[in-house]
Each structure stands twice: as C-alpha cells, then as structure tokens.
Amino acid sequence: SLASTAITCFTRGLDLRKGTEDVLCPANCPLWQFYVFGDGVYASLSSVCGAAIHSGVITNAGGAVRVKTLPGQENYPAVNANGIQSQVLSRWASSFSVTAGTKSTALEAVGRSVSTARPSTGKRPKKTLDKKAGNKDCKADIAFLIDGSYNIGQRRFNLQKNFVGKVTVMLGIGTEGPHVGVVQASEHPKIEFYLKNFTAAKEVLFAIKELGFRGGNSNTGKALKYTAQKFFSLENGARKGIPKIIVVFLDGWPSDDLEEAGIVAREFGVNVFIVSVAKPTTEELGMVQDIGFVDKAVCRNNGFFSYQMPTWFGTTKYVKPLVQKLCSHEQMLCSKTCYNSVNIGFLIDGSSSIGESNFRLVLEFVSNVAKAFEISDIGSKVAAVQFTYDQRPEFSFTDYATKEKVLSAIRNISYMSGGTATGDAISFTTRNVFGPVKDGPNKNFLIVLTDGQSYDDVRGPAAAAQKAGITVFSVGIAWAPLDDLKDMASEPRESHTFFTREFTGLEQMVPDIIRGICKDFLDSKQ
C-alpha cells in the first residue's frame, strides 16, 4: 500500500496535495475544535480527521484514512454524527470523501511519543533510527522550570533532576525533534541552559547532572514571568511555528503570586504546564498566598495542563504520560498560530458597478476567509469597512468576540452603491480600524476587494498602511486594473495580488488567501 502520511487534528482537505492520499489521524483530537462542512461529501475546508470521525470511518482513537478529492458542490448540509456537528456551507470549490485506510501503519500517528508507537514485535519502528534527528513527531521547544528553593532541599532537588532527565530521554531530543532548556527558580531565576545549547539527549543529561542547587524562596511567579519573556527568543534557539512550552515543577507551594506570570505567558504564546509534587498539607495551606495558584498559571484550566505526583520517589511511571502531553501539539491551546493571532480587516468595494447579487458573492468570500480563523477575545479578530466615495465602518476588531457573531455581522452588511475612492478608503481603514490595535499582539492584514479603477491615488495610502505594519492583499474582480492591484499589494507582489474576471471566481481564491496569511505570519518575526 502507499505509505501513509501522519497528519494533525487540524489538517484540512485543502492542505493535502494528491487526488487520493492515505493519511493517519492521531488519537484524542478535541472534538469541539473540529470544523467540518457537509455529510459524506465534505467541503475541502473541513478537517480531514474530523470528517473521518463524523462519517464513522474512525473513532477518536485515530487511525488510517483514505482521502479522495472530489469536485466542488453546492449546499453542504449540517448533520450531527458521532459527537461532531458539521456545518452548512452554500458552495465550495472542491470536496473530499473519506474511507477506511490501510491499517498496517496506523501506529505511527502524530502526537504519540515514540515509546507508545512501538509495534508489539519488539522491533523499534524505522523512524527512531535517525538518532540525530530525534522524534520528528514531537514538535516542541520546552523550558523545564525546576524548583531550586529551600522548600525542596538538596536531596529532593537531585530526585527532581533524575525525573527531568528521564523525561528528556523519552521525549527523543534531536535536530528535528524536541529541544529543551532548563531554568532554575529560587530567590532569583537563573537560565541554566538554552534550547540552542544541545540537540542530543546525552548532552542534555550531562548538563542536568551538573546543575547545582541554589536554595532561597520559591519565587516561581517571578521565574515563570522571566522565562516567558526572555527564554524563547529566536537568538536563544526558539524555532518559528513550533509550540513553546514551560513545564513548571513545584514542590509544595510558591512564595509569590503566579497569576500575573500566567497572563504574561499566555500573551507571549507560551503553553504553561504545572507539575506539582507533594501538595501542601491542610496545615500548610494557611501559608499559601493563593490556593488556586495552579489554575491561574496554566495555559487553560481544563485539566490537561496540570499534573500531580505524590512524591519524588518512584516517579518512573509518571514519565510517559507527561511526555505524551508535551508531544500533543494540537492540544497546545496557547500557541500563537496564524489561525489565532491575526487581525484581518476587509475593505469592501460598494460601488454601483457591482450590483446586489455580486455584492452577496463578495460577502460570501469574506465569510469563507473569516471562517478559517479562531476568532475570540484572546484570538484572531475581524473588521470590515465598505467604501464608495465615502467609507462606512461595518464593524471594528473589538465589536465581536466570537466567530458566529462575526459571520452574522458579515451577512447583515447592506450594499451602499456609489463611486470608487480606494485610496481614501485605505487611509481611513489604516487610521480608524488598525490604529486602535497597532500595539496589540496580533499581526495585521488588510484585504482590499475592488471591481474597478479608483478615482484617486492608491499607491501612497497603501505604502503608508504597509509602513504601519499592515500586510496588504489586493483582490481584483472584473474591471479592476492590474497596475492598481499591484501598487496596493505587499511584497512580494505576485503572491499578494489576486484577480478574477468573474465574481464566481472569488471562491477558488479562499484557500490561497488563507495560506498566504499563514505564510506571512510564519515569516514575520515571532
């Protein structure tokens, strides 16, 4: 059979390249995060593994799936099946179907550590032979924030080092696998070594062995904040597009407050896990500043990011479950991805040459692009402005904090009809829509949709928008002159300029626009 490709919970039909492809879905994908459109035949915007569970080809235990590309269609229905509610989509350019794949390679699905994917024959699978590369299925940049306070003491500090060493070995560190570093928390935090210092487990083990115990108060909050801000820079070895993780080891309880540090870590896109050992006894609880310290510091208070061990003795059985968590990159809800860390402003031409029915097609395009992103108060945001000679802000980045509300606001935009002053509209949007968010954490994108020649200069306003940190995509339809479109688009212009003769051609561009935004997001300095 064809070799299967391991994919993630979020891989969509449009991300696959072949007409027929055998893929492997990981186990334990969070069902509520799936976007699936249709039933039996799924729009290519759908998650492949989500569609496979929806149609009953696999369960949430993952497995092999064969994906077949099909032509686009109208009216993908919404059907609730196997724990997944699929959604309606009126039209999409391509579809796919799913059937059961070949079982032989189903063990190597993404998100499992090497140790759990070992076949029962006792032979290790091929992929672990490349020692230098490490476990490629586990993509993570990890800081172990170890407890070096008087709470833990020298003897338990050494047991903690042994445990971190075992976790390190099982992670499968390597050039293409996980990278780790260590920070010691005590009175003041100390970075012991960075991600870039070692790419082999042997070297890391040696470095851990050499760590000296510092002693002092357990100022874990201070250390967590310091690590979130300083540890993951590109020059210290953090890699673009790979989840940043801090594993905080806490013996007893912290001397300072963790809440602010947790907020800072989330702002920096870091996933915080807390491993608490020897929880405070009832008598000791009186000394703890904030009993809920674990819930306030972890990435999400959903049970996944907290981990408990009763003592530092006999911890071997706790190694594997922790490694499995650290390697489940689709569960890293605090990572900054292009889907959850962008502001997308749509500048929509409302001129009289478009007409009501084509204007609806433009809005459908806007919805289909917006739909691909994780819109929330801490995630991505969408805004829209319609223009003729005048500009009409339809809604701003702060008006709606859920995808449903944004999509309903787009549906409710009414057609203005009038002239075309695109340059003015770009200046207006840069100032009034992007101005208020320019210092925020998200990367800014402007998508200009127009069907004709502008009455004013577009080059100056577009250059000013780009100077203000906004990446501009221009989408032209019908009579929009190519020179104007190129003048507005960000560099490289070829990949930021789109054109279609017919309004119906907008739909085919959606995946390319989404992909373009994600590429720019990754290329930008994170």
Tab-separated table of C-alpha atoms in Angstrom, residues 133-402:
chain	number	residue	atom	x	y	z
A	133	ALA	CA	17.041	13.970	14.040
A	134	GLY	CA	15.194	12.803	17.169
A	135	ASN	CA	11.455	12.209	17.379
A	136	LYS	CA	10.111	14.239	14.450
A	137	ASP	CA	6.510	13.585	15.537
A	138	CYS	CA	7.043	15.604	18.689
A	139	LYS	CA	7.367	19.251	17.798
A	140	ALA	CA	8.116	21.287	20.921
A	141	ASP	CA	10.510	23.875	22.373
A	142	ILE	CA	10.428	23.177	26.113
A	143	ALA	CA	11.774	25.047	29.144
A	144	PHE	CA	11.858	22.949	32.312
A	145	LEU	CA	11.425	25.417	35.156
A	146	ILE	CA	12.821	23.443	38.073
A	147	ASP	CA	12.336	24.138	41.761
A	148	GLY	CA	15.606	25.211	43.418
A	149	SER	CA	14.082	26.603	46.610
A	150	TYR	CA	14.597	25.678	50.273
A	151	ASN	CA	11.148	24.045	50.039
A	152	ILE	CA	12.597	21.193	48.047
A	153	GLY	CA	16.047	20.843	49.638
A	154	GLN	CA	19.206	19.291	48.170
A	155	ARG	CA	18.089	15.646	48.307
A	156	ARG	CA	14.723	16.091	46.578
A	157	PHE	CA	16.395	18.525	44.141
A	158	ASN	CA	18.551	15.593	42.954
A	159	LEU	CA	15.468	13.354	42.559
A	160	GLN	CA	13.850	16.155	40.544
A	161	LYS	CA	16.935	16.258	38.267
A	162	ASN	CA	16.648	12.487	37.706
A	163	PHE	CA	12.988	12.823	36.757
A	164	VAL	CA	13.680	15.676	34.300
A	165	GLY	CA	16.482	13.548	32.813
A	166	LYS	CA	14.097	10.619	32.217
A	167	VAL	CA	11.519	12.903	30.583
A	168	THR	CA	14.265	14.334	28.370
A	169	VAL	CA	15.349	10.889	27.165
A	170	MET	CA	11.813	9.736	26.394
A	171	LEU	CA	10.992	12.954	24.502
A	172	GLY	CA	13.516	11.977	21.806
A	173	ILE	CA	15.509	15.202	21.580
A	174	GLY	CA	17.175	15.834	18.228
A	175	THR	CA	17.760	18.375	15.484
A	176	GLU	CA	14.228	17.840	14.112
A	177	GLY	CA	12.635	16.688	17.357
A	178	PRO	CA	12.002	18.474	20.660
A	179	HIS	CA	14.569	20.952	22.027
A	180	VAL	CA	14.842	21.625	25.760
A	181	GLY	CA	16.409	24.080	28.166
A	182	VAL	CA	16.398	24.454	31.944
A	183	VAL	CA	15.681	27.425	34.222
A	184	GLN	CA	16.104	27.164	37.984
A	185	ALA	CA	13.605	29.014	40.172
A	186	SER	CA	14.706	30.156	43.612
A	187	GLU	CA	15.068	33.679	45.014
A	188	HIS	CA	16.051	34.877	41.517
A	189	PRO	CA	15.595	32.869	38.304
A	190	LYS	CA	18.659	31.535	36.519
A	191	ILE	CA	18.665	30.220	32.954
A	192	GLU	CA	20.921	27.142	33.217
A	193	PHE	CA	20.977	26.359	29.501
A	194	TYR	CA	19.048	27.404	26.395
A	195	LEU	CA	17.223	25.471	23.659
A	196	LYS	CA	20.091	26.061	21.242
A	197	ASN	CA	22.823	24.673	23.524
A	198	PHE	CA	22.227	20.947	22.973
A	199	THR	CA	20.473	18.821	20.373
A	200	ALA	CA	21.308	15.374	21.760
A	201	ALA	CA	19.800	13.709	24.831
A	202	LYS	CA	23.262	12.647	26.070
A	203	GLU	CA	24.490	16.251	26.233
A	204	VAL	CA	21.301	17.405	27.959
A	205	LEU	CA	21.573	14.623	30.553
A	206	PHE	CA	25.125	15.652	31.322
A	207	ALA	CA	24.090	19.319	31.673
A	208	ILE	CA	21.232	18.372	34.021
A	209	LYS	CA	23.575	16.251	36.157
A	210	GLU	CA	25.889	19.245	36.579
A	211	LEU	CA	23.155	21.603	37.841
A	212	GLY	CA	23.875	22.983	41.311
A	213	PHE	CA	21.142	23.569	43.921
A	214	ARG	CA	20.655	27.296	44.601
A	215	GLY	CA	18.265	27.491	47.565
A	216	GLY	CA	16.196	30.545	48.580
A	217	ASN	CA	12.499	31.388	48.435
A	218	SER	CA	10.441	29.674	45.763
A	219	ASN	CA	9.683	32.742	43.657
A	220	THR	CA	8.092	30.658	40.934
A	221	GLY	CA	5.909	33.520	39.644
A	222	LYS	CA	8.956	35.699	39.103
A	223	ALA	CA	10.778	32.837	37.339
A	224	LEU	CA	7.777	31.970	35.160
A	225	LYS	CA	7.369	35.566	34.009
A	226	TYR	CA	11.112	35.881	33.332
A	227	THR	CA	11.175	32.610	31.348
A	228	ALA	CA	8.107	33.536	29.267
A	229	GLN	CA	9.649	36.908	28.338
A	230	LYS	CA	13.333	36.022	27.862
A	231	PHE	CA	13.815	32.327	27.137
A	232	PHE	CA	12.082	31.802	23.779
A	233	SER	CA	13.815	34.372	21.568
A	234	LEU	CA	14.995	33.334	18.101
A	235	GLU	CA	18.592	34.095	19.079
A	236	ASN	CA	18.292	31.719	22.046
A	237	GLY	CA	17.182	28.922	19.748
A	238	ALA	CA	13.371	29.107	19.663
A	239	ARG	CA	12.046	27.863	16.307
A	240	LYS	CA	9.271	29.532	14.326
A	241	GLY	CA	5.947	27.772	14.218
A	242	ILE	CA	6.837	25.267	16.958
A	243	PRO	CA	4.897	25.245	20.258
A	244	LYS	CA	6.640	26.969	23.159
A	245	ILE	CA	6.143	25.107	26.434
A	246	ILE	CA	7.185	25.793	30.030
A	247	VAL	CA	6.932	22.862	32.456
A	248	VAL	CA	6.913	24.298	35.979
A	249	PHE	CA	7.967	21.878	38.746
A	250	LEU	CA	6.686	22.890	42.149
A	251	ASP	CA	7.495	21.119	45.382
A	252	GLY	CA	4.898	22.331	47.888
A	253	TRP	CA	3.821	25.864	47.001
A	254	PRO	CA	5.184	29.133	45.565
A	255	SER	CA	6.331	32.047	47.772
A	256	ASP	CA	4.980	34.612	45.314
A	257	ASP	CA	1.954	35.134	43.088
A	258	LEU	CA	1.569	33.177	39.827
A	259	GLU	CA	-1.457	34.909	38.352
A	260	GLU	CA	0.338	37.762	36.580
A	261	ALA	CA	3.039	35.400	35.290
A	262	GLY	CA	0.339	33.159	33.820
A	263	ILE	CA	-1.185	36.123	31.982
A	264	VAL	CA	2.216	37.182	30.595
A	265	ALA	CA	2.964	33.627	29.420
A	266	ARG	CA	-0.357	33.446	27.561
A	267	GLU	CA	0.312	36.846	25.936
A	268	PHE	CA	3.663	35.531	24.714
A	269	GLY	CA	2.016	32.413	23.245
A	270	VAL	CA	3.616	30.050	25.769
A	271	ASN	CA	1.859	26.879	26.974
A	272	VAL	CA	2.373	26.526	30.734
A	273	PHE	CA	2.158	23.121	32.451
A	274	ILE	CA	2.440	22.761	36.203
A	275	VAL	CA	3.774	19.555	37.736
A	276	SER	CA	3.005	19.765	41.437
A	277	VAL	CA	4.679	17.352	43.808
A	278	ALA	CA	3.716	16.861	47.450
A	279	LYS	CA	0.736	19.217	47.522
A	280	PRO	CA	0.528	21.474	50.608
A	281	THR	CA	-0.996	19.721	53.643
A	282	THR	CA	-4.059	21.223	55.339
A	283	GLU	CA	-1.857	22.924	57.956
A	284	GLU	CA	0.409	24.360	55.271
A	285	LEU	CA	-2.449	25.780	53.192
A	286	GLY	CA	-2.615	28.756	55.556
A	287	MET	CA	0.805	29.823	54.279
A	288	VAL	CA	-0.181	29.698	50.600
A	289	GLN	CA	-0.938	33.150	49.141
A	290	ASP	CA	-3.461	31.846	46.661
A	291	ILE	CA	-4.873	28.330	46.952
A	292	GLY	CA	-5.892	28.370	43.259
A	293	PHE	CA	-2.324	29.055	42.086
A	294	VAL	CA	-2.235	26.110	39.652
A	295	ASP	CA	-5.431	27.107	37.818
A	296	LYS	CA	-4.247	30.699	37.397
A	297	ALA	CA	-0.857	29.832	35.941
A	298	VAL	CA	-1.617	27.016	33.489
A	299	CYS	CA	-2.392	27.690	29.814
A	300	ARG	CA	-6.049	26.614	30.180
A	301	ASN	CA	-7.800	25.455	33.289
A	302	ASN	CA	-9.136	22.311	31.554
A	303	GLY	CA	-7.233	19.622	33.441
A	304	PHE	CA	-4.795	18.959	30.582
A	305	PHE	CA	-2.066	21.346	31.752
A	306	SER	CA	-1.812	20.314	35.412
A	307	TYR	CA	-0.077	17.151	36.564
A	308	GLN	CA	0.356	15.759	40.046
A	309	MET	CA	2.874	13.387	41.572
A	310	PRO	CA	2.541	12.383	45.244
A	311	THR	CA	6.318	12.369	45.925
A	312	TRP	CA	9.662	12.441	44.115
A	313	PHE	CA	10.097	8.692	44.771
A	314	GLY	CA	9.088	6.042	42.256
A	315	THR	CA	8.306	8.612	39.555
A	316	THR	CA	9.228	6.434	36.562
A	317	LYS	CA	5.584	5.614	35.809
A	318	TYR	CA	4.825	9.333	35.574
A	319	VAL	CA	7.340	9.947	32.778
A	320	LYS	CA	5.434	8.567	29.798
A	321	PRO	CA	2.045	10.266	30.424
A	322	LEU	CA	3.826	13.614	30.828
A	323	VAL	CA	5.787	13.096	27.590
A	324	GLN	CA	2.562	12.249	25.745
A	325	LYS	CA	1.047	15.533	26.909
A	326	LEU	CA	4.124	17.535	25.869
A	327	CYS	CA	4.036	15.957	22.401
A	328	SER	CA	0.314	16.568	21.712
A	329	HIS	CA	0.888	19.734	19.734
A	330	GLU	CA	-2.747	20.041	18.691
A	331	GLN	CA	-3.685	20.448	22.378
A	332	MET	CA	-1.346	23.437	22.855
A	333	LEU	CA	-4.136	25.977	23.007
A	334	CYS	CA	-1.873	28.882	23.975
A	335	SER	CA	0.470	28.649	20.986
A	336	LYS	CA	0.309	31.559	18.600
A	337	THR	CA	-0.622	30.236	15.161
A	338	CYS	CA	-1.789	32.094	12.096
A	339	TYR	CA	-5.302	30.920	12.948
A	340	ASN	CA	-5.458	32.543	16.401
A	341	SER	CA	-3.100	35.526	16.207
A	342	VAL	CA	-4.112	37.766	13.309
A	343	ASN	CA	-6.322	40.793	12.761
A	344	ILE	CA	-7.926	40.707	9.308
A	345	GLY	CA	-9.563	43.870	8.017
A	346	PHE	CA	-11.731	43.601	4.891
A	347	LEU	CA	-12.090	46.721	2.743
A	348	ILE	CA	-15.132	46.072	0.565
A	349	ASP	CA	-15.934	47.978	-2.622
A	350	GLY	CA	-19.615	49.020	-2.604
A	351	SER	CA	-19.572	50.840	-5.951
A	352	SER	CA	-22.607	50.802	-8.261
A	353	SER	CA	-20.897	48.661	-10.945
A	354	ILE	CA	-21.008	45.607	-8.660
A	355	GLY	CA	-24.734	45.146	-8.204
A	356	GLU	CA	-26.641	43.460	-5.389
A	357	SER	CA	-26.173	39.785	-6.353
A	358	ASN	CA	-22.430	40.085	-6.975
A	359	PHE	CA	-22.118	42.011	-3.706
A	360	ARG	CA	-23.535	38.895	-1.965
A	361	LEU	CA	-20.777	36.801	-3.598
A	362	VAL	CA	-18.193	39.243	-2.232
A	363	LEU	CA	-19.664	38.857	1.277
A	364	GLU	CA	-19.607	35.066	0.887
A	365	PHE	CA	-15.897	35.288	0.074
A	366	VAL	CA	-15.325	37.459	3.158
A	367	SER	CA	-17.197	34.894	5.314
A	368	ASN	CA	-15.263	31.953	3.914
A	369	VAL	CA	-11.924	33.600	4.695
A	370	ALA	CA	-13.051	34.684	8.174
A	371	LYS	CA	-14.416	31.200	8.914
A	372	ALA	CA	-10.949	29.637	8.763
A	373	PHE	CA	-9.692	31.629	11.774
A	374	GLU	CA	-10.147	31.146	15.515
A	375	ILE	CA	-11.933	34.342	16.444
A	376	SER	CA	-12.132	35.193	20.162
A	377	ASP	CA	-11.305	37.946	22.625
A	378	ILE	CA	-7.806	36.483	23.014
A	379	GLY	CA	-7.558	35.100	19.462
A	380	SER	CA	-7.923	36.442	15.941
A	381	LYS	CA	-10.168	39.384	15.129
A	382	VAL	CA	-12.029	40.555	12.040
A	383	ALA	CA	-13.224	44.026	10.945
A	384	ALA	CA	-14.950	45.302	7.815
A	385	VAL	CA	-15.284	48.677	6.071
A	386	GLN	CA	-17.388	49.300	2.955
A	387	PHE	CA	-16.438	52.155	0.644
A	388	THR	CA	-17.689	54.158	-2.315
A	389	TYR	CA	-16.611	57.828	-2.325
A	390	ASP	CA	-17.290	57.615	1.397
A	391	GLN	CA	-16.323	54.991	3.923
A	392	ARG	CA	-18.719	53.118	6.169
A	393	PRO	CA	-17.184	51.114	9.033
A	394	GLU	CA	-19.358	47.975	9.246
A	395	PHE	CA	-17.760	46.627	12.445
A	396	SER	CA	-14.427	47.046	14.235
A	397	PHE	CA	-11.947	44.497	15.636
A	398	THR	CA	-13.402	44.856	19.121
A	399	ASP	CA	-17.108	44.647	18.244
A	400	TYR	CA	-17.465	40.851	18.056
A	401	ALA	CA	-15.522	38.243	20.012
A	402	THR	CA	-16.964	35.045	18.502
